[in-house]
Amino acid sequence: MRIDIITILPEMLESPLNHSIVKRAREKGLAEIHVHSLRDFSSDKHRRVDDYSFSKGAGMVMAIQPIEKAIETLKKERDYDEIIFTTPDGKLFDQKEANTLSLKKNIIILCGHYKGVDQRVRDHFITKEISIGDYVLTGGELAAAVITDSVVRLLPGVLSDETSALTDSFQDYLLSPPVYTRPAEYKGMKVPEILLSGNDKLIDDWKHQQSIERTKKLRPDLYKKYSG
Ligand code: ADE
């Protein structure tokens, strides 16, 4: 899978996409991630990428020219399945969307900024608008990093069997059960007896029951989806 991220702050994406599992996925060639500086596509002599809004007092707006140039430049090289715009007024991102995106071959993520982007960009180039939550970030870079991270870990071969994404919280609308490691007792705090029983069937049933109870208590909204 290839992900092209277009941003005015490429440095902001460096660290999150160059560590741990995402880094390994890139090194193994399972995910190709390219970060592009939007300024490189500006025809302005000062490499400007924003301009005043036509509606007074609305702040700066990301201009159409550099964005169109960046997207068209990439599209000349390959076809893209989705051109995503990160914005707080987009569709709320969830595991289902991460699963869907992980099946695509090539995607572009355009990081939003300032007071927004010229609406013509959204109308003519963007195929999907995504928000990562009902709060406002300083820009779409962290959202792009969140989307990329959650998608890359789903790609075949990225996680080992043990850490398989199939057992993730949310994958079936249930939160994960609690986990424990050695020692079996620490300062009087004990690991649940059943986990020491060696009976795989009983342990699996217990884990499932714990998942259900945790979900009911912590995320009743998710539990409704699971049971309904
Ligand atoms: N840009 C600013 N806030 C955002 C959010 N919550 N999700 C996606 N992009 C954003």
CSV table of C-alpha atoms and ligand atoms in Angstrom, one decimal:
chain,number,residue,atom,x,y,z
A,1,MET,CA,0.0,0.0,0.0
A,2,ARG,CA,1.1,3.5,-0.8
A,3,ILE,CA,0.1,6.6,1.2
A,4,ASP,CA,1.0,10.1,0.0
A,5,ILE,CA,0.5,12.8,2.6
A,6,ILE,CA,0.4,16.5,1.5
A,7,THR,CA,1.1,19.0,4.3
A,8,ILE,CA,2.5,22.4,5.1
A,9,LEU,CA,4.4,20.9,8.0
A,10,PRO,CA,6.2,17.7,6.9
A,11,GLU,CA,8.4,17.8,10.0
A,12,MET,CA,5.3,17.1,12.1
A,13,LEU,CA,4.8,13.7,10.5
A,14,GLU,CA,8.4,12.6,10.7
A,15,SER,CA,8.5,11.2,14.2
A,16,PRO,CA,5.1,9.4,14.3
A,17,LEU,CA,5.7,7.6,11.0
A,18,ASN,CA,9.3,6.6,11.7
A,19,HIS,CA,9.1,4.5,14.8
A,20,SER,CA,8.0,1.1,16.0
A,21,ILE,CA,5.6,-0.9,13.9
A,22,VAL,CA,5.0,1.7,11.1
A,23,LYS,CA,8.8,2.1,10.7
A,24,ARG,CA,9.2,-1.7,10.4
A,25,ALA,CA,6.4,-1.9,7.9
A,26,ARG,CA,8.1,0.7,5.8
A,27,GLU,CA,11.4,-1.0,6.0
A,28,LYS,CA,9.9,-4.4,5.0
A,29,GLY,CA,8.3,-2.7,2.0
A,30,LEU,CA,4.7,-3.4,3.2
A,31,ALA,CA,3.8,0.2,3.4
A,32,GLU,CA,5.2,3.1,1.3
A,33,ILE,CA,4.6,6.4,2.9
A,34,HIS,CA,5.6,9.7,1.2
A,35,VAL,CA,5.3,13.1,2.8
A,36,HIS,CA,5.1,16.1,0.5
A,37,SER,CA,5.5,19.7,1.4
A,38,LEU,CA,2.6,21.7,-0.1
A,39,ARG,CA,4.9,24.7,-0.5
A,40,ASP,CA,6.9,22.8,-3.2
A,41,PHE,CA,3.8,23.1,-5.4
A,42,SER,CA,3.1,26.8,-4.9
A,43,SER,CA,3.5,29.0,-8.0
A,44,ASP,CA,3.9,32.0,-5.7
A,45,LYS,CA,7.4,33.5,-5.5
A,46,HIS,CA,7.2,33.4,-1.7
A,47,ARG,CA,5.9,29.8,-1.8
A,48,ARG,CA,2.7,30.9,-0.1
A,49,VAL,CA,-0.1,28.3,0.2
A,50,ASP,CA,-2.8,30.4,1.8
A,51,ASP,CA,-4.7,33.6,1.2
A,52,TYR,CA,-7.4,35.9,2.6
A,53,SER,CA,-11.0,34.6,2.7
A,54,PHE,CA,-13.5,36.3,0.4
A,55,SER,CA,-15.8,36.5,3.5
A,56,LYS,CA,-14.4,39.2,5.7
A,57,GLY,CA,-12.9,38.3,9.1
A,58,ALA,CA,-12.9,34.6,8.4
A,59,GLY,CA,-9.1,34.2,8.6
A,60,MET,CA,-6.7,32.6,6.1
A,61,VAL,CA,-7.8,29.9,3.7
A,62,MET,CA,-5.7,27.2,2.0
A,63,ALA,CA,-5.6,28.2,-1.7
A,64,ILE,CA,-6.6,25.9,-4.5
A,65,GLN,CA,-3.5,26.3,-6.8
A,66,PRO,CA,-0.8,24.5,-4.8
A,67,ILE,CA,-3.2,21.7,-3.8
A,68,GLU,CA,-4.4,21.1,-7.3
A,69,LYS,CA,-0.8,21.0,-8.5
A,70,ALA,CA,0.3,18.6,-5.8
A,71,ILE,CA,-2.7,16.2,-6.4
A,72,GLU,CA,-2.4,16.4,-10.2
A,73,THR,CA,1.4,15.7,-10.0
A,74,LEU,CA,0.8,12.6,-7.9
A,75,LYS,CA,-2.1,11.4,-10.1
A,76,LYS,CA,0.1,11.6,-13.2
A,77,GLU,CA,2.2,8.8,-11.6
A,78,ARG,CA,-0.5,6.4,-10.5
A,79,ASP,CA,-4.3,6.1,-9.9
A,80,TYR,CA,-5.5,6.8,-6.4
A,81,ASP,CA,-8.4,5.0,-4.7
A,82,GLU,CA,-9.1,7.8,-2.2
A,83,ILE,CA,-8.1,11.5,-1.8
A,84,ILE,CA,-8.7,12.2,1.9
A,85,PHE,CA,-9.0,15.6,3.6
A,86,THR,CA,-8.5,15.7,7.4
A,87,THR,CA,-10.9,18.2,8.9
A,88,PRO,CA,-12.9,18.4,12.1
A,89,ASP,CA,-16.2,18.6,10.1
A,90,GLY,CA,-15.4,15.3,8.3
A,91,LYS,CA,-16.9,11.8,9.0
A,92,LEU,CA,-15.8,10.4,12.4
A,93,PHE,CA,-12.9,8.0,11.9
A,94,ASP,CA,-13.3,4.5,13.4
A,95,GLN,CA,-12.0,1.0,13.1
A,96,LYS,CA,-14.4,0.1,10.3
A,97,GLU,CA,-13.0,3.0,8.2
A,98,ALA,CA,-9.4,1.9,9.0
A,99,ASN,CA,-10.3,-1.6,7.8
A,100,THR,CA,-11.8,-0.2,4.6
A,101,LEU,CA,-8.8,2.0,3.9
A,102,SER,CA,-6.3,-0.8,4.6
A,103,LEU,CA,-7.7,-2.6,1.5
A,104,LYS,CA,-6.8,0.2,-0.8
A,105,LYS,CA,-3.7,0.4,-2.9
A,106,ASN,CA,-2.9,4.1,-3.2
A,107,ILE,CA,-4.3,6.9,-1.1
A,108,ILE,CA,-3.6,10.6,-0.7
A,109,ILE,CA,-4.2,12.4,2.6
A,110,LEU,CA,-4.3,16.2,2.4
A,111,CYS,CA,-3.8,17.8,5.8
A,112,GLY,CA,-6.1,20.7,6.5
A,113,HIS,CA,-5.0,24.0,8.1
A,114,TYR,CA,-5.8,27.5,8.9
A,115,LYS,CA,-9.5,28.3,8.8
A,116,GLY,CA,-10.1,25.7,6.1
A,117,VAL,CA,-9.5,25.0,2.5
A,118,ASP,CA,-11.0,26.7,-0.5
A,119,GLN,CA,-14.3,24.8,-0.9
A,120,ARG,CA,-13.5,24.1,-4.6
A,121,VAL,CA,-10.8,21.7,-3.4
A,122,ARG,CA,-13.3,19.8,-1.4
A,123,ASP,CA,-15.9,19.8,-4.2
A,124,HIS,CA,-13.6,18.7,-7.0
A,125,PHE,CA,-10.6,16.8,-5.7
A,126,ILE,CA,-11.5,15.2,-2.3
A,127,THR,CA,-13.2,11.8,-2.2
A,128,LYS,CA,-13.4,11.4,1.6
A,129,GLU,CA,-13.4,13.9,4.5
A,130,ILE,CA,-12.3,12.5,7.9
A,131,SER,CA,-12.3,13.8,11.4
A,132,ILE,CA,-10.5,11.9,14.2
A,133,GLY,CA,-12.8,13.2,16.9
A,134,ASP,CA,-15.0,16.0,18.1
A,135,TYR,CA,-12.3,18.5,19.0
A,136,VAL,CA,-10.2,20.9,17.0
A,137,LEU,CA,-6.5,20.3,16.4
A,138,THR,CA,-4.1,23.0,15.2
A,139,GLY,CA,-3.9,21.2,11.9
A,140,GLY,CA,-4.7,17.9,10.1
A,141,GLU,CA,-1.2,16.5,10.5
A,142,LEU,CA,-1.8,14.6,13.7
A,143,ALA,CA,-5.1,13.3,12.2
A,144,ALA,CA,-3.1,12.1,9.1
A,145,ALA,CA,-0.6,10.3,11.4
A,146,VAL,CA,-3.5,8.7,13.4
A,147,ILE,CA,-5.1,7.4,10.2
A,148,THR,CA,-1.9,6.2,8.7
A,149,ASP,CA,-0.8,4.4,11.9
A,150,SER,CA,-4.2,2.6,12.3
A,151,VAL,CA,-4.3,1.6,8.6
A,152,VAL,CA,-0.6,0.4,8.3
A,153,ARG,CA,-0.8,-2.0,11.3
A,154,LEU,CA,-3.7,-3.8,9.5
A,155,LEU,CA,-1.7,-4.5,6.4
A,156,PRO,CA,-0.9,-8.2,6.0
A,157,GLY,CA,2.5,-9.1,7.4
A,158,VAL,CA,2.9,-6.0,9.6
A,159,LEU,CA,1.8,-7.6,12.9
A,160,SER,CA,2.9,-11.0,14.1
A,161,ASP,CA,0.2,-13.7,14.8
A,162,GLU,CA,0.5,-13.0,18.5
A,163,THR,CA,-0.3,-9.3,18.1
A,164,SER,CA,-2.8,-9.9,15.3
A,165,ALA,CA,-5.1,-7.1,14.5
A,166,LEU,CA,-8.0,-9.6,14.5
A,167,THR,CA,-8.1,-9.6,18.3
A,168,ASP,CA,-8.1,-5.8,18.6
A,169,SER,CA,-10.6,-3.9,20.7
A,170,PHE,CA,-13.3,-2.6,18.3
A,171,GLN,CA,-12.7,-5.2,15.7
A,172,ASP,CA,-16.0,-6.9,16.7
A,173,TYR,CA,-17.4,-4.0,18.7
A,174,LEU,CA,-16.0,-5.4,21.9
A,175,LEU,CA,-13.2,-4.0,24.0
A,176,SER,CA,-10.2,-6.3,24.7
A,177,PRO,CA,-10.2,-8.3,28.0
A,178,PRO,CA,-7.7,-7.4,30.7
A,179,VAL,CA,-4.2,-8.9,30.4
A,180,TYR,CA,-1.7,-9.9,33.0
A,181,THR,CA,2.0,-11.0,33.1
A,182,ARG,CA,4.3,-12.4,35.8
A,183,PRO,CA,4.5,-12.5,38.7
A,184,ALA,CA,1.2,-14.3,39.5
A,185,GLU,CA,1.1,-12.4,42.8
A,186,TYR,CA,2.6,-8.9,43.4
A,187,LYS,CA,2.4,-7.4,46.9
A,188,GLY,CA,-0.8,-9.3,47.6
A,189,MET,CA,-2.4,-8.4,44.2
A,190,LYS,CA,-3.3,-11.6,42.4
A,191,VAL,CA,-3.8,-12.6,38.8
A,192,PRO,CA,-7.2,-14.1,38.3
A,193,GLU,CA,-7.0,-17.8,39.2
A,194,ILE,CA,-8.5,-19.0,36.0
A,195,LEU,CA,-5.5,-17.7,34.0
A,196,LEU,CA,-3.2,-20.0,35.9
A,197,SER,CA,-5.5,-23.1,35.3
A,198,GLY,CA,-3.9,-24.1,32.0
A,199,ASN,CA,-7.4,-24.8,30.6
A,200,ASP,CA,-7.5,-23.0,27.2
A,201,LYS,CA,-11.3,-23.4,26.7
A,202,LEU,CA,-12.1,-22.0,30.2
A,203,ILE,CA,-9.6,-19.1,29.7
A,204,ASP,CA,-11.2,-18.2,26.3
A,205,ASP,CA,-14.7,-18.2,27.8
A,206,TRP,CA,-13.5,-16.0,30.6
A,207,LYS,CA,-11.8,-13.6,28.2
A,208,HIS,CA,-14.9,-13.3,26.2
A,209,GLN,CA,-17.0,-12.7,29.3
A,210,GLN,CA,-14.6,-10.0,30.5
A,211,SER,CA,-14.8,-8.3,27.1
A,212,ILE,CA,-18.5,-8.2,27.3
A,213,GLU,CA,-18.6,-6.9,30.9
A,214,ARG,CA,-15.9,-4.2,30.1
A,215,THR,CA,-17.7,-3.1,27.0
A,216,LYS,CA,-21.1,-2.8,28.8
A,217,LYS,CA,-19.5,-0.8,31.6
A,218,LEU,CA,-17.0,1.4,29.7
A,219,ARG,CA,-18.6,1.8,26.3
A,220,PRO,CA,-22.4,1.1,26.4
A,221,ASP,CA,-22.7,2.7,22.9
A,222,LEU,CA,-20.4,0.0,21.5
A,223,TYR,CA,-22.1,-2.8,23.4
A,224,LYS,CA,-25.4,-1.8,21.7
A,225,LYS,CA,-23.8,-2.4,18.3
A,226,TYR,CA,-22.4,-5.7,19.4
A,227,SER,CA,-25.6,-7.1,20.8
A,228,GLY,CA,-27.9,-5.4,18.3
B,1,ADE,N1,-8.0,19.2,11.9
B,1,ADE,C1,-8.3,19.9,13.0
B,1,ADE,N2,-9.0,19.1,13.9
B,1,ADE,C2,-9.2,17.9,13.3
B,1,ADE,C3,-9.8,16.7,13.7
B,1,ADE,N3,-10.5,16.6,14.9
B,1,ADE,N4,-9.8,15.7,12.9
B,1,ADE,C4,-9.2,15.8,11.7
B,1,ADE,N5,-8.6,16.9,11.2
B,1,ADE,C5,-8.6,17.9,12.1
